[in-house]
Amino acid sequence: MASFEQASPGDAKSGEKIAAPNALNATPSTKGPATRPNLNGLLGRQSGTTAGYSYSAANKNMAVIWNENTLYDYLLNPKKYIPGTKMVFPGLKKPQDRADLIAYLEESTA
């Protein structure tokens, strides 16, 4: 499956189950410095621009606008999509998992 448009519709409840063990959620950490960026308002935002989080130069310079298509491609392999990113998330190989996670992010970060 090459694109988000070709994927089956995502299921937010399934996406939440994928997000939780991967520490992907819409709220920032309240313990010390941010260990991940706040995902609220993710869709439509430019990569590397969340205040209070120290992004890699690669992420800032990529200047991608996050939408369903860019997230779908990114979630396959973050380090390949943005070479030099400090993101440790290995990615999701299954197209349905990516579609489900995007559905969850659309619902939880609006």
Coordinates of N, CA and C in Angstrom, one line a residue:
M1 N 0.9 -1.2 0.0 CA 0.0 0.0 0.0 C 0.9 1.2 0.0
A2 N 0.8 2.0 -1.0 CA 1.7 3.1 -1.2 C 1.3 4.4 -0.6
S3 N 0.0 4.6 -0.3 CA -0.4 5.9 0.2 C -1.6 5.8 1.2
F4 N -1.8 6.9 1.9 CA -2.9 7.0 2.8 C -4.2 6.8 2.2
E5 N -4.4 7.3 1.0 CA -5.6 7.2 0.2 C -6.0 5.8 -0.1
Q6 N -5.0 4.9 -0.2 CA -5.2 3.5 -0.6 C -5.5 2.7 0.7
A7 N -5.2 3.2 1.8 CA -5.4 2.5 3.1 C -6.9 2.3 3.4
S8 N -7.2 1.3 4.2 CA -8.5 1.1 4.7 C -8.7 2.2 5.7
P9 N -10.0 2.6 6.0 CA -10.2 3.7 7.0 C -9.7 3.2 8.3
G10 N -9.1 4.2 9.1 CA -8.5 3.9 10.4 C -9.6 3.8 11.5
D11 N -9.2 3.1 12.5 CA -10.1 3.0 13.7 C -9.4 3.6 14.9
A12 N -10.0 4.7 15.4 CA -9.3 5.4 16.5 C -9.1 4.6 17.7
K13 N -10.0 3.7 18.1 CA -9.8 2.8 19.3 C -8.7 1.9 19.1
S14 N -8.5 1.3 17.9 CA -7.3 0.5 17.6 C -6.1 1.3 17.7
G15 N -6.2 2.5 17.1 CA -5.0 3.5 17.1 C -4.6 3.8 18.5
E16 N -5.5 4.0 19.4 CA -5.2 4.3 20.8 C -4.3 3.2 21.4
K17 N -4.7 1.9 21.1 CA -3.9 0.8 21.6 C -2.5 0.8 21.0
I18 N -2.3 1.3 19.9 CA -1.0 1.4 19.3 C -0.2 2.5 19.9
A19 N -0.9 3.6 20.2 CA -0.2 4.8 20.7 C 0.3 4.6 22.1
A20 N -0.5 4.0 23.0 CA -0.2 3.9 24.4 C 1.2 3.2 24.6
P21 N 1.5 2.0 24.1 CA 2.8 1.4 24.4 C 4.0 2.2 23.8
N22 N 3.7 3.0 22.8 CA 4.8 3.7 22.1 C 4.9 5.1 22.6
A23 N 4.3 5.4 23.8 CA 4.3 6.8 24.4 C 4.0 7.9 23.5
L24 N 3.0 7.6 22.6 CA 2.5 8.7 21.7 C 1.2 9.1 22.2
N25 N 1.1 10.3 22.8 CA -0.2 10.8 23.3 C -0.2 12.3 23.1
A26 N -1.4 12.8 23.4 CA -1.6 14.2 23.1 C -1.2 15.2 24.2
T27 N -0.7 14.6 25.3 CA -0.4 15.5 26.4 C 1.1 15.5 26.7
P28 N 1.6 16.6 27.1 CA 3.1 16.6 27.4 C 3.3 16.0 28.8
S29 N 4.6 15.6 29.0 CA 5.0 15.1 30.2 C 4.9 16.2 31.3
T30 N 4.5 15.9 32.5 CA 4.5 16.9 33.5 C 5.7 16.7 34.5
K31 N 6.6 15.8 34.2 CA 7.7 15.5 35.0 C 9.0 15.9 34.4
G32 N 9.5 17.1 34.7 CA 10.7 17.6 34.2 C 10.7 18.0 32.7
P33 N 11.8 18.1 32.1 CA 11.8 18.5 30.7 C 11.0 17.6 29.8
A34 N 10.5 18.2 28.7 CA 9.7 17.4 27.8 C 10.6 16.3 27.1
T35 N 10.1 15.1 27.2 CA 10.9 14.0 26.5 C 10.3 13.7 25.2
R36 N 9.2 14.3 24.8 CA 8.6 14.2 23.5 C 7.7 15.4 23.3
P37 N 7.5 15.8 22.1 CA 6.7 17.0 21.8 C 5.2 16.8 22.1
N38 N 4.5 17.8 22.5 CA 3.1 17.8 22.7 C 2.5 17.6 21.3
L39 N 1.6 16.6 21.2 CA 0.9 16.4 19.9 C -0.4 17.1 19.7
N40 N -0.8 17.9 20.7 CA -2.0 18.7 20.4 C -1.8 19.6 19.3
G41 N -2.8 19.7 18.4 CA -2.7 20.6 17.2 C -1.7 20.0 16.2
L42 N -1.4 18.8 16.2 CA -0.4 18.2 15.3 C -0.7 18.4 13.8
L43 N -2.0 18.1 13.4 CA -2.3 18.2 12.0 C -2.4 19.6 11.6
G44 N -1.6 19.9 10.5 CA -1.5 21.2 10.0 C -0.3 22.0 10.5
R45 N 0.4 21.4 11.5 CA 1.6 22.0 12.1 C 2.8 21.6 11.3
Q46 N 3.8 22.5 11.3 CA 5.1 22.2 10.7 C 6.0 21.5 11.6
S47 N 6.7 20.5 11.1 CA 7.6 19.7 11.9 C 8.7 20.6 12.6
G48 N 9.0 20.2 13.8 CA 10.1 20.9 14.5 C 9.7 22.3 15.1
T49 N 8.4 22.5 15.3 CA 8.0 23.9 15.8 C 7.2 23.9 17.1
T50 N 7.1 22.8 17.8 CA 6.4 22.8 19.1 C 7.2 23.5 20.1
A51 N 6.7 24.5 20.8 CA 7.4 25.2 21.8 C 7.7 24.3 23.0
G52 N 8.9 24.5 23.6 CA 9.2 23.7 24.8 C 9.8 22.4 24.5
Y53 N 10.1 22.0 23.2 CA 10.7 20.8 22.9 C 12.0 21.0 22.1
S54 N 13.0 20.3 22.3 CA 14.3 20.5 21.6 C 14.4 19.5 20.5
Y55 N 14.0 20.0 19.3 CA 14.1 19.1 18.1 C 15.5 19.0 17.5
S56 N 15.7 17.9 16.8 CA 16.9 17.8 16.0 C 16.9 18.8 14.8
A57 N 18.1 19.2 14.4 CA 18.2 20.1 13.2 C 17.5 19.5 12.0
A58 N 17.6 18.2 11.9 CA 17.0 17.5 10.7 C 15.5 17.7 10.8
N59 N 14.9 17.6 11.9 CA 13.4 17.7 12.0 C 13.0 19.1 11.8
K60 N 13.7 20.1 12.3 CA 13.4 21.5 12.0 C 13.6 21.8 10.6
N61 N 14.6 21.4 10.0 CA 14.9 21.7 8.6 C 14.0 21.0 7.6
M62 N 13.5 19.9 7.9 CA 12.6 19.1 7.0 C 11.3 20.0 6.7
A63 N 10.9 20.7 7.7 CA 9.7 21.7 7.5 C 8.5 21.0 6.8
V64 N 8.2 19.8 7.2 CA 7.1 19.1 6.6 C 5.8 19.6 7.4
I65 N 4.7 19.7 6.7 CA 3.4 20.1 7.3 C 2.7 18.7 7.5
W66 N 2.4 18.5 8.8 CA 1.8 17.2 9.2 C 0.3 17.1 8.7
N67 N 0.0 16.1 7.9 CA -1.3 15.8 7.5 C -1.4 14.3 7.4
E68 N -2.6 13.8 7.0 CA -2.7 12.3 6.9 C -1.7 11.7 6.1
N69 N -1.4 12.3 4.9 CA -0.4 11.7 4.0 C 1.0 11.7 4.5
T70 N 1.4 12.9 5.0 CA 2.8 12.9 5.5 C 3.0 12.1 6.8
L71 N 2.0 12.0 7.6 CA 2.1 11.1 8.8 C 2.1 9.7 8.4
Y72 N 1.3 9.3 7.4 CA 1.3 7.9 6.9 C 2.7 7.5 6.5
D73 N 3.3 8.3 5.7 CA 4.7 8.0 5.2 C 5.7 8.0 6.3
Y74 N 5.6 9.0 7.2 CA 6.5 9.2 8.3 C 6.5 8.0 9.3
L75 N 5.2 7.5 9.6 CA 5.0 6.5 10.5 C 5.6 5.1 10.0
L76 N 5.8 5.0 8.8 CA 6.4 3.7 8.2 C 7.8 3.6 8.7
N77 N 8.6 4.7 8.7 CA 10.0 4.6 9.1 C 10.5 6.0 9.4
P78 N 10.3 6.6 10.6 CA 10.6 7.9 10.9 C 12.1 8.3 10.5
K79 N 13.0 7.4 10.8 CA 14.4 7.7 10.5 C 14.7 7.8 9.0
K80 N 14.0 7.1 8.2 CA 14.2 7.2 6.8 C 13.5 8.5 6.2
Y81 N 12.3 8.8 6.8 CA 11.6 9.9 6.3 C 12.3 11.2 6.7
I82 N 12.8 11.3 7.9 CA 13.6 12.5 8.3 C 15.0 12.0 8.8
P83 N 15.9 11.8 7.8 CA 17.3 11.3 8.2 C 17.9 12.3 9.3
G84 N 18.4 11.7 10.3 CA 19.0 12.6 11.4 C 18.1 12.9 12.5
T85 N 16.8 12.4 12.5 CA 15.9 12.7 13.5 C 16.3 12.0 14.8
K86 N 16.0 12.5 16.0 CA 16.3 11.8 17.2 C 15.1 10.9 17.7
M87 N 14.1 10.8 16.9 CA 12.9 10.0 17.2 C 13.4 8.5 17.3
V88 N 13.1 7.9 18.4 CA 13.4 6.5 18.6 C 12.3 5.5 18.2
F89 N 11.2 6.0 17.9 CA 10.1 5.2 17.4 C 10.5 4.5 16.1
P90 N 10.4 3.1 16.1 CA 10.9 2.4 14.9 C 10.0 2.5 13.7
G91 N 8.7 2.8 13.9 CA 7.8 2.9 12.8 C 6.8 1.7 12.8
L92 N 5.8 1.8 12.0 CA 4.8 0.8 11.9 C 4.7 0.3 10.5
K93 N 5.0 -1.0 10.3 CA 5.1 -1.6 8.9 C 3.7 -1.9 8.3
K94 N 2.8 -2.2 9.2 CA 1.4 -2.5 8.7 C 0.6 -1.3 8.3
P95 N 0.1 -1.2 7.1 CA -0.6 -0.1 6.7 C -1.8 0.2 7.6
Q96 N -2.5 -0.8 8.0 CA -3.7 -0.6 8.9 C -3.3 0.0 10.2
D97 N -2.2 -0.4 10.8 CA -1.7 0.2 12.0 C -1.5 1.7 11.9
R98 N -0.9 2.1 10.7 CA -0.6 3.5 10.5 C -1.9 4.2 10.3
A99 N -2.9 3.7 9.6 CA -4.2 4.3 9.4 C -4.9 4.4 10.7
D100 N -4.8 3.4 11.6 CA -5.5 3.4 12.9 C -4.9 4.5 13.8
L101 N -3.6 4.6 13.8 CA -2.9 5.5 14.6 C -3.2 7.0 14.2
I102 N -3.3 7.2 12.9 CA -3.6 8.5 12.4 C -5.1 8.8 12.8
A103 N -6.0 7.9 12.7 CA -7.4 8.1 13.2 C -7.4 8.5 14.6
Y104 N -6.6 7.9 15.4 CA -6.5 8.2 16.9 C -6.0 9.6 17.0
L105 N -4.9 9.9 16.3 CA -4.3 11.3 16.4 C -5.2 12.4 16.0
E106 N -6.0 12.1 14.9 CA -7.0 13.1 14.4 C -8.0 13.3 15.5
E107 N -8.4 12.3 16.2 CA -9.5 12.4 17.2 C -8.9 13.1 18.5
S108 N -7.7 12.7 18.9 CA -7.2 13.1 20.2 C -6.4 14.4 20.2
T109 N -6.0 14.9 19.1 CA -5.1 16.0 19.1 C -5.7 17.3 18.5
A110 N -7.0 17.2 18.1 CA -7.7 18.3 17.5 C -7.8 19.5 18.4

